[in-house]
Amino acid sequence: MCGIIGYIGKEKAAPILVKGLKNLEYRGYDSAGFSTIDNGTLLIAKDTGKLNEIELKININELHGCVGISHCRWATHGNVTQENAHPHTDCTGRISIVHNGIIENFSELKEMLIAKNHKFSSSTDTEVISHLIEEYYTGNLPEAVRKALKEVEGSYALGVLSADEPDIIVAARNESPLIIGKGKNAMFIASDVPAILEHTNEIIYLDDKEIAVLTKSNFRVFDLDGREKKKEIKKISWSMEDAEKGGYEHFMLKEIYEQPRAIEDTINGRLKNGTINIKEELGMDENSLKKISKIIIVACGTSWHSALVGEFMLEELAKIPVEVEYASEFRYRNPIVDADTLVIGISQSGETADTIAAMKEAKRRGAHVISICNVMGSSITRISDAVLYTRAGPEIGVASTKAFTTQLAVLYLLTMHFAKLKNTLTEKQLQSMAQGIRKIPLQMQAVLEKDAETEELAHLYHKSTNALYLGRGANFPIALEGALKMKEVSYIHAEGYPAAEMKHGPIALIDKNMPVVFVAPYDTYTYKKILGNIEEVKARGGIVIAIATEGDREVAKKAGHVIYIPDSLYTLSSMLSVIPLQLLAYHTAKKLGKDVDKPRSLAKSVTVE
Ligand code: M6R
């Protein structure tokens, strides 16, 4: 949560910061602010609201200077007010900082600083850092930041300026993402790549407890004891076009439509002539892999839903027992993990604090820990023994869409790998799995072509105040995901349930105003039972919307509305059935006039506990 960008170079900093910050707004959008240095004076402008509102309130042109830092906020400590917006300054007004993270010992530090006569002007945890730096400042900013951070407990990505040292930006990170970008005659700091992609694709990933000192032509990195560290410059392959809307009205819609391409990219090179090829990426020898007796998947939100589909695939086809855990719960329990347990962290951003903590805990307990992640070099990838990347490209919309289906693709490939290794499927079955996933991009395209049907449903039902989503097997998680998408972007109360659970309670909610979405592609186990559940809803006057397999006439006879998806292997059907639900949420939110890409109270990556 919260986005940071900093610039030092030859051009005026403020316009670069504004533009970059717009690409980070998915991380927080309740307030924003800027600080630059002009002729030895520290300038600050900040306010509440989204960036385009703030641009009308403050005059960015008045922020002169070729060095600056800026911040978009997602409030954790302190209300959404101008005072609490970043940057924050020290008592002299000559040091400014932007911060993403949470300072856990801020109360103690604040008390100590107040006793030393420091005057606070906000109720944030962040402000203690600027006063702490002031306490240690004797004309050497990197040194003062280093000493201050030695006293700080918690997570931080920091950008710091001092009017007395206008030729440097000092940056630091601990458990919150921060990268350095090396441009032409300019250096950047940012929370995420899209903020600076327009200027450079040469990225340096800061590690925990590292401090960086940037000039306009160089950077140096130190640990908290002042020892210099060597850092590698990585070239990333995302283009600016990848991170822009490309003619779509919203990122969410663009990203829904990018799914066929994203799946294609994700499976490319990993399936050769029907043979699965992820051995090297997994980085484990065959014997250790064969010994794995249990898999635990830790994740949050949408990634947790993909884990549930993964559980279905891995147990059904590779016959490995799988437990799916909310990362936030796993870390505070006493999980049973040993050297034969494989722990998989799934995360789009690779920066979700709970998932990071759960993976660290699993490692501490001796498990082999791998991740499925979309962002190269993110924190989660750096604590993993191996990473299977989803190749979805940058996902900017707060509601996760293409990351979800690419996670499913990777889980499917992983299932094939284990099934082959453990001999749980024949060569013929594996070939058929490979053919099945190869067809998915085209089949997704076919589902996307039915967008008008979901738009029509949104038109009919966007005024509903509640909705139920029901599914079974590999499509129960899709019911959860469909409901989550609807809640997130339209603020309509929606719940996902296993279809058979309906009769144990939720059935009491059903009346003529309740849309019930059945995710009911054909399968050999539960399809008939779902037809029964549809009858039960109809008998109570509920509105039945079904997602069914092309050609299914039974469902058409019973449901009020059917959206058909192409026939596929059942384990792959979730990759198709989720698309109409993503579109339904999108169109509903749009009809209700909601801010689809920046839903209230949410942030793209939840980097706090
Ligand atoms: O980046 P991650 O996949 O770790 O994020 C996990 C959740 O915060 C995320 O999926 C969240 O639930 C999305 N807003 C869902 O659309």
Short mmCIF file of C-alpha atoms in Angstrom, two decimals, residues 67-439:
data_model
loop_
_atom_site.label_atom_id
_atom_site.label_comp_id
_atom_site.label_asym_id
_atom_site.label_seq_id
_atom_site.Cartn_x
_atom_site.Cartn_y
_atom_site.Cartn_z
CA VAL A 67 15.26 16.53 -7.51
CA GLY A 68 12.07 15.35 -5.84
CA ILE A 69 10.12 12.63 -4.07
CA SER A 70 6.40 11.90 -4.08
CA HIS A 71 3.84 9.58 -2.59
CA CYS A 72 0.29 8.31 -3.03
CA ARG A 73 -1.27 7.19 0.21
CA TRP A 74 -3.46 4.34 1.44
CA ALA A 75 -4.08 5.32 5.05
CA THR A 76 -2.97 3.01 7.85
CA HIS A 77 -2.13 5.35 10.77
CA GLY A 78 -4.09 8.58 10.87
CA ASN A 79 -7.19 9.72 8.98
CA VAL A 80 -7.23 10.86 5.40
CA THR A 81 -6.29 14.52 5.89
CA GLN A 82 -3.89 16.97 4.29
CA GLU A 83 -1.67 16.90 7.41
CA ASN A 84 -1.39 13.12 7.23
CA ALA A 85 -0.55 13.06 3.53
CA HIS A 86 3.12 12.55 2.70
CA PRO A 87 5.78 13.98 2.40
CA HIS A 88 6.41 14.66 6.08
CA THR A 89 9.07 17.02 7.33
CA ASP A 90 11.20 17.51 10.42
CA CYS A 91 10.92 20.56 12.73
CA THR A 92 13.23 22.67 10.55
CA GLY A 93 11.28 22.00 7.37
CA ARG A 94 14.56 21.14 5.62
CA ILE A 95 14.19 17.35 5.59
CA SER A 96 11.29 15.61 3.84
CA ILE A 97 10.39 11.96 3.61
CA VAL A 98 7.91 9.66 1.88
CA HIS A 99 7.22 6.25 3.37
CA ASN A 100 5.41 3.04 2.54
CA GLY A 101 5.06 0.58 5.43
CA ILE A 102 4.29 0.60 9.12
CA ILE A 103 6.58 1.75 11.91
CA GLU A 104 5.69 -0.61 14.73
CA ASN A 105 7.50 1.22 17.54
CA PHE A 106 6.31 4.67 16.49
CA SER A 107 4.54 5.40 19.80
CA GLU A 108 7.72 4.91 21.84
CA LEU A 109 9.79 6.88 19.33
CA LYS A 110 7.24 9.69 19.24
CA GLU A 111 7.18 9.95 23.02
CA MET A 112 10.99 10.09 23.11
CA LEU A 113 11.10 12.73 20.35
CA ILE A 114 8.39 14.87 21.97
CA ALA A 115 10.42 14.79 25.19
CA LYS A 116 13.26 16.25 23.12
CA ASN A 117 10.95 19.07 21.98
CA HIS A 118 10.15 17.85 18.50
CA LYS A 119 6.86 19.23 17.22
CA PHE A 120 4.64 16.84 15.29
CA SER A 121 2.11 18.02 12.76
CA SER A 122 0.45 14.74 11.75
CA SER A 123 -0.89 11.63 13.41
CA THR A 124 1.02 9.24 11.15
CA ASP A 125 3.62 6.72 12.20
CA THR A 126 5.81 8.03 9.36
CA GLU A 127 6.51 11.43 10.84
CA VAL A 128 8.68 9.94 13.59
CA ILE A 129 11.24 9.02 10.94
CA SER A 130 11.70 12.59 9.73
CA HIS A 131 12.24 13.81 13.30
CA LEU A 132 14.55 10.91 14.06
CA ILE A 133 16.65 11.79 11.00
CA GLU A 134 16.70 15.42 12.20
CA GLU A 135 17.96 14.20 15.58
CA TYR A 136 20.98 12.58 13.92
CA TYR A 137 21.55 15.13 11.16
CA THR A 138 24.95 16.82 11.20
CA GLY A 139 25.30 17.56 7.50
CA ASN A 140 25.46 13.95 6.27
CA LEU A 141 22.01 12.70 5.22
CA PRO A 142 22.90 9.05 4.44
CA GLU A 143 24.54 8.77 7.86
CA ALA A 144 21.56 10.33 9.65
CA VAL A 145 19.12 8.02 7.84
CA ARG A 146 21.26 5.01 8.70
CA LYS A 147 21.39 5.92 12.40
CA ALA A 148 17.66 6.66 12.48
CA LEU A 149 16.74 3.37 10.86
CA LYS A 150 18.73 1.47 13.44
CA GLU A 151 16.10 2.58 15.94
CA VAL A 152 13.09 1.86 13.77
CA GLU A 153 11.09 -1.38 13.99
CA GLY A 154 8.71 -2.29 11.23
CA SER A 155 8.45 -2.08 7.49
CA TYR A 156 9.55 0.77 5.30
CA ALA A 157 10.29 1.88 1.79
CA LEU A 158 11.65 5.39 2.17
CA GLY A 159 12.66 8.33 0.05
CA VAL A 160 14.44 11.19 1.86
CA LEU A 161 15.52 14.69 0.81
CA SER A 162 17.49 17.36 2.63
CA ALA A 163 17.55 20.98 1.45
CA ASP A 164 21.16 21.07 2.62
CA GLU A 165 22.16 18.25 0.26
CA PRO A 166 20.24 18.92 -2.96
CA ASP A 167 22.42 16.59 -5.03
CA ILE A 168 21.24 13.34 -3.48
CA ILE A 169 18.16 11.29 -2.68
CA VAL A 170 18.52 8.76 0.11
CA ALA A 171 16.33 5.66 -0.09
CA ALA A 172 15.92 2.62 2.13
CA ARG A 173 13.82 -0.50 2.38
CA ASN A 174 12.76 -3.13 4.85
CA GLU A 175 9.86 -5.46 4.03
CA SER A 176 8.24 -2.95 1.67
CA PRO A 177 9.10 -2.90 -2.02
CA LEU A 178 11.52 -0.34 -3.42
CA ILE A 179 13.49 -0.35 -6.64
CA ILE A 180 16.09 1.94 -8.16
CA GLY A 181 15.92 2.82 -11.85
CA LYS A 182 19.04 3.84 -13.74
CA GLY A 183 18.10 6.24 -16.50
CA LYS A 184 20.04 8.42 -18.93
CA ASN A 185 21.45 11.25 -16.82
CA ALA A 186 18.88 10.48 -14.16
CA MET A 187 18.18 8.09 -11.31
CA PHE A 188 14.82 7.03 -9.87
CA ILE A 189 13.36 5.27 -6.89
CA ALA A 190 9.93 3.66 -7.11
CA SER A 191 7.65 1.18 -5.41
CA ASP A 192 7.05 -0.62 -8.66
CA VAL A 193 8.33 -0.79 -12.22
CA PRO A 194 5.43 0.89 -14.12
CA ALA A 195 6.19 4.20 -12.37
CA ILE A 196 9.53 4.55 -14.13
CA LEU A 197 9.19 2.28 -17.16
CA GLU A 198 8.83 5.27 -19.45
CA HIS A 199 12.36 6.33 -18.49
CA THR A 200 14.29 3.12 -18.00
CA ASN A 201 14.16 -0.66 -17.95
CA GLU A 202 17.39 -0.95 -15.94
CA ILE A 203 16.34 -1.88 -12.45
CA ILE A 204 18.16 -2.48 -9.18
CA TYR A 205 16.17 -4.33 -6.52
CA LEU A 206 16.91 -3.14 -3.01
CA ASP A 207 16.98 -5.81 -0.32
CA ASP A 208 15.78 -5.53 3.25
CA LYS A 209 17.77 -3.21 5.49
CA GLU A 210 19.60 -1.57 2.61
CA ILE A 211 20.15 2.15 2.12
CA ALA A 212 20.77 3.68 -1.28
CA VAL A 213 22.29 7.04 -2.11
CA LEU A 214 21.34 8.37 -5.53
CA THR A 215 22.94 11.19 -7.48
CA LYS A 216 21.83 12.11 -10.98
CA SER A 217 24.41 9.82 -12.53
CA ASN A 218 25.10 7.14 -9.98
CA PHE A 219 23.87 5.07 -7.08
CA ARG A 220 25.54 3.36 -4.14
CA VAL A 221 23.99 0.87 -1.75
CA PHE A 222 24.95 0.22 1.88
CA ASP A 223 23.78 -2.01 4.69
CA LEU A 224 22.62 -0.53 7.98
CA ASP A 225 26.17 -0.76 9.32
CA GLY A 226 27.44 1.43 6.50
CA ARG A 227 29.17 -1.35 4.54
CA GLU A 228 28.90 -0.85 0.79
CA LYS A 229 27.10 -3.60 -1.16
CA LYS A 230 27.43 -4.66 -4.78
CA LYS A 231 24.13 -4.64 -6.65
CA GLU A 232 23.19 -6.15 -9.96
CA ILE A 233 21.38 -4.12 -12.61
CA LYS A 234 18.58 -6.15 -14.18
CA LYS A 235 16.95 -5.44 -17.53
CA ILE A 236 13.23 -6.01 -17.46
CA SER A 237 11.26 -6.91 -20.54
CA TRP A 238 7.92 -5.16 -19.88
CA SER A 239 7.21 -2.32 -22.28
CA MET A 240 5.40 0.93 -21.54
CA GLU A 241 2.57 -0.26 -23.74
CA ASP A 242 2.15 -3.24 -21.41
CA ALA A 243 1.60 -0.85 -18.54
CA GLU A 244 -0.85 1.46 -20.32
CA LYS A 245 -4.56 1.13 -21.10
CA GLY A 246 -4.12 0.63 -24.86
CA GLY A 247 -7.50 2.04 -25.84
CA TYR A 248 -9.57 0.27 -23.16
CA GLU A 249 -11.66 2.36 -20.82
CA HIS A 250 -10.26 0.63 -17.75
CA PHE A 251 -7.24 -1.47 -16.85
CA MET A 252 -9.59 -4.14 -15.51
CA LEU A 253 -11.23 -4.58 -18.91
CA LYS A 254 -7.91 -4.48 -20.74
CA GLU A 255 -6.53 -7.12 -18.42
CA ILE A 256 -9.60 -9.37 -18.81
CA TYR A 257 -9.12 -9.17 -22.56
CA GLU A 258 -5.40 -9.89 -22.30
CA GLN A 259 -6.01 -13.34 -20.82
CA PRO A 260 -5.63 -15.39 -24.02
CA ARG A 261 -2.25 -13.75 -24.65
CA ALA A 262 -1.22 -14.10 -21.01
CA ILE A 263 -1.98 -17.83 -21.00
CA GLU A 264 -0.16 -18.30 -24.27
CA ASP A 265 2.93 -16.57 -22.79
CA THR A 266 2.68 -18.52 -19.56
CA ILE A 267 2.67 -21.94 -21.21
CA ASN A 268 5.10 -21.03 -23.96
CA GLY A 269 8.34 -23.00 -23.75
CA ARG A 270 7.03 -24.98 -20.79
CA LEU A 271 5.24 -27.52 -22.97
CA LYS A 272 7.27 -29.04 -25.78
CA ASN A 273 5.67 -31.65 -28.02
CA GLY A 274 3.26 -32.44 -25.25
CA THR A 275 6.04 -32.86 -22.70
CA ILE A 276 6.15 -30.71 -19.61
CA ASN A 277 9.32 -28.71 -19.20
CA ILE A 278 9.56 -26.91 -15.84
CA LYS A 279 12.24 -29.03 -14.18
CA GLU A 280 14.93 -26.36 -14.28
CA GLU A 281 12.63 -23.62 -13.01
CA LEU A 282 11.62 -25.83 -10.09
CA GLY A 283 15.26 -26.15 -9.14
CA MET A 284 14.81 -29.41 -7.21
CA ASP A 285 16.25 -32.77 -8.12
CA GLU A 286 13.83 -35.55 -9.04
CA ASN A 287 14.43 -37.56 -5.89
CA SER A 288 13.56 -34.69 -3.58
CA LEU A 289 10.49 -33.94 -5.66
CA LYS A 290 9.38 -37.58 -5.55
CA LYS A 291 9.74 -37.55 -1.76
CA ILE A 292 7.26 -34.69 -1.34
CA SER A 293 4.48 -36.07 0.77
CA LYS A 294 2.38 -32.96 1.21
CA ILE A 295 1.94 -29.57 -0.43
CA ILE A 296 0.80 -26.49 1.47
CA ILE A 297 -0.24 -23.49 -0.58
CA VAL A 298 -0.29 -20.09 1.11
CA ALA A 299 -1.88 -17.04 -0.49
CA CYS A 300 -4.41 -14.25 -0.02
CA GLY A 301 -7.51 -13.03 -1.86
CA THR A 302 -7.74 -14.02 -5.49
CA SER A 303 -4.44 -15.88 -5.29
CA TRP A 304 -5.98 -17.96 -2.48
CA HIS A 305 -8.83 -18.86 -4.83
CA SER A 306 -6.36 -20.03 -7.46
CA ALA A 307 -4.70 -22.12 -4.75
CA LEU A 308 -8.05 -23.86 -4.14
CA VAL A 309 -8.29 -24.78 -7.82
CA GLY A 310 -4.66 -25.95 -7.60
CA GLU A 311 -5.60 -28.18 -4.67
CA PHE A 312 -8.29 -29.79 -6.80
CA MET A 313 -5.88 -30.35 -9.72
CA LEU A 314 -2.97 -31.67 -7.66
CA GLU A 315 -5.06 -34.06 -5.58
CA GLU A 316 -7.19 -35.26 -8.47
CA LEU A 317 -4.39 -35.82 -10.98
CA ALA A 318 -1.07 -36.01 -9.13
CA LYS A 319 -2.51 -37.65 -6.00
CA ILE A 320 -0.58 -35.43 -3.61
CA PRO A 321 -2.35 -34.27 -0.44
CA VAL A 322 -2.70 -30.47 -0.55
CA GLU A 323 -3.66 -27.97 2.13
CA VAL A 324 -4.61 -24.45 1.16
CA GLU A 325 -4.03 -21.84 3.84
CA TYR A 326 -4.81 -18.17 4.16
CA ALA A 327 -1.28 -16.78 4.53
CA SER A 328 -2.44 -14.50 7.34
CA GLU A 329 -3.65 -17.50 9.39
CA PHE A 330 -0.79 -19.86 8.58
CA ARG A 331 1.83 -17.53 9.98
CA TYR A 332 0.23 -17.35 13.41
CA ARG A 333 -0.56 -21.03 13.81
CA ASN A 334 1.72 -23.91 14.51
CA PRO A 335 1.73 -25.51 11.07
CA ILE A 336 3.05 -29.03 10.64
CA VAL A 337 5.79 -28.68 8.07
CA ASP A 338 8.87 -30.79 7.44
CA ALA A 339 11.56 -31.32 4.83
CA ASP A 340 9.16 -33.42 2.71
CA THR A 341 6.59 -30.64 2.64
CA LEU A 342 6.57 -28.36 -0.36
CA VAL A 343 5.20 -24.93 0.44
CA ILE A 344 4.00 -22.85 -2.49
CA GLY A 345 3.36 -19.14 -2.08
CA ILE A 346 1.08 -17.67 -4.73
CA SER A 347 1.05 -13.95 -5.30
CA GLN A 348 0.53 -11.64 -8.23
CA SER A 349 2.54 -8.77 -6.78
CA GLY A 350 5.06 -10.75 -4.79
CA GLU A 351 4.75 -8.07 -2.11
CA THR A 352 1.78 -9.23 -0.02
CA ALA A 353 2.99 -8.93 3.56
CA ASP A 354 1.01 -11.91 4.90
CA THR A 355 2.20 -14.22 2.12
CA ILE A 356 5.81 -13.13 2.61
CA ALA A 357 5.56 -13.80 6.34
CA ALA A 358 3.91 -17.21 5.82
CA MET A 359 6.62 -18.27 3.39
CA LYS A 360 9.36 -17.12 5.75
CA GLU A 361 7.72 -19.11 8.53
CA ALA A 362 7.56 -22.23 6.33
CA LYS A 363 11.24 -21.83 5.46
CA ARG A 364 12.13 -21.43 9.09
CA ARG A 365 10.39 -24.74 9.75
CA GLY A 366 12.49 -26.50 7.12
CA ALA A 367 10.12 -26.73 4.14
CA HIS A 368 11.20 -26.31 0.57
CA VAL A 369 9.50 -23.07 -0.47
CA ILE A 370 8.66 -22.08 -4.02
CA SER A 371 6.45 -19.37 -5.44
CA ILE A 372 4.10 -18.67 -8.30
CA CYS A 373 4.46 -14.99 -8.94
CA ASN A 374 3.94 -12.34 -11.61
CA VAL A 375 6.50 -9.71 -10.67
CA MET A 376 10.13 -10.44 -11.36
CA GLY A 377 12.47 -9.59 -8.54
CA SER A 378 9.65 -8.93 -6.06
CA SER A 379 10.14 -9.79 -2.38
CA ILE A 380 8.43 -13.17 -2.61
CA THR A 381 10.59 -14.30 -5.50
CA ARG A 382 13.67 -13.41 -3.54
CA ILE A 383 12.80 -15.55 -0.53
CA SER A 384 11.76 -18.53 -2.66
CA ASP A 385 13.96 -21.52 -3.40
CA ALA A 386 12.50 -21.43 -6.91
CA VAL A 387 9.96 -19.34 -8.81
CA LEU A 388 7.46 -20.31 -11.48
CA TYR A 389 6.57 -17.00 -13.07
CA THR A 390 3.14 -16.27 -14.42
CA ARG A 391 3.77 -14.21 -17.51
CA ALA A 392 0.69 -12.04 -17.29
CA GLY A 393 2.54 -8.73 -17.73
CA PRO A 394 1.86 -5.81 -15.39
CA GLU A 395 -1.53 -6.05 -13.70
CA ILE A 396 -2.63 -2.55 -12.75
CA GLY A 397 -6.37 -2.90 -12.09
CA VAL A 398 -6.90 -3.46 -8.38
CA ALA A 399 -9.22 -6.37 -9.13
CA SER A 400 -7.01 -9.24 -10.14
CA THR A 401 -8.02 -10.99 -13.39
CA LYS A 402 -5.27 -12.12 -15.73
CA ALA A 403 -2.98 -12.91 -12.82
CA PHE A 404 -5.62 -15.37 -11.59
CA THR A 405 -5.95 -17.36 -14.82
CA THR A 406 -2.19 -17.43 -15.38
CA GLN A 407 -1.78 -18.75 -11.83
CA LEU A 408 -4.21 -21.53 -12.78
CA ALA A 409 -2.13 -22.26 -15.88
CA VAL A 410 1.05 -22.59 -13.82
CA LEU A 411 -0.71 -24.81 -11.26
CA TYR A 412 -1.91 -26.99 -14.11
CA LEU A 413 1.64 -27.32 -15.48
CA LEU A 414 2.90 -28.12 -12.00
CA THR A 415 0.22 -30.79 -11.68
CA MET A 416 1.34 -32.33 -14.97
CA HIS A 417 4.93 -32.30 -13.77
CA PHE A 418 4.08 -34.12 -10.54
CA ALA A 419 1.71 -36.53 -12.28
CA LYS A 420 4.51 -37.53 -14.63
CA LEU A 421 7.05 -37.81 -11.86
CA LYS A 422 4.78 -39.84 -9.62
CA ASN A 423 3.36 -41.90 -12.47
CA THR A 424 -0.20 -41.10 -11.59
CA LEU A 425 -1.24 -40.48 -15.20
CA THR A 426 -0.44 -42.33 -18.39
CA GLU A 427 1.51 -40.74 -21.21
CA LYS A 428 -1.74 -40.57 -23.17
CA GLN A 429 -3.49 -38.71 -20.38
CA LEU A 430 -0.59 -36.26 -20.10
CA GLN A 431 -0.71 -35.66 -23.85
CA SER A 432 -4.41 -34.95 -23.60
CA MET A 433 -3.76 -32.50 -20.74
CA ALA A 434 -1.16 -30.73 -22.87
CA GLN A 435 -3.56 -30.51 -25.80
CA GLY A 436 -6.27 -29.27 -23.46
CA ILE A 437 -4.31 -26.28 -22.20
CA ARG A 438 -3.02 -25.44 -25.67
CA LYS A 439 -6.64 -24.85 -26.70
#
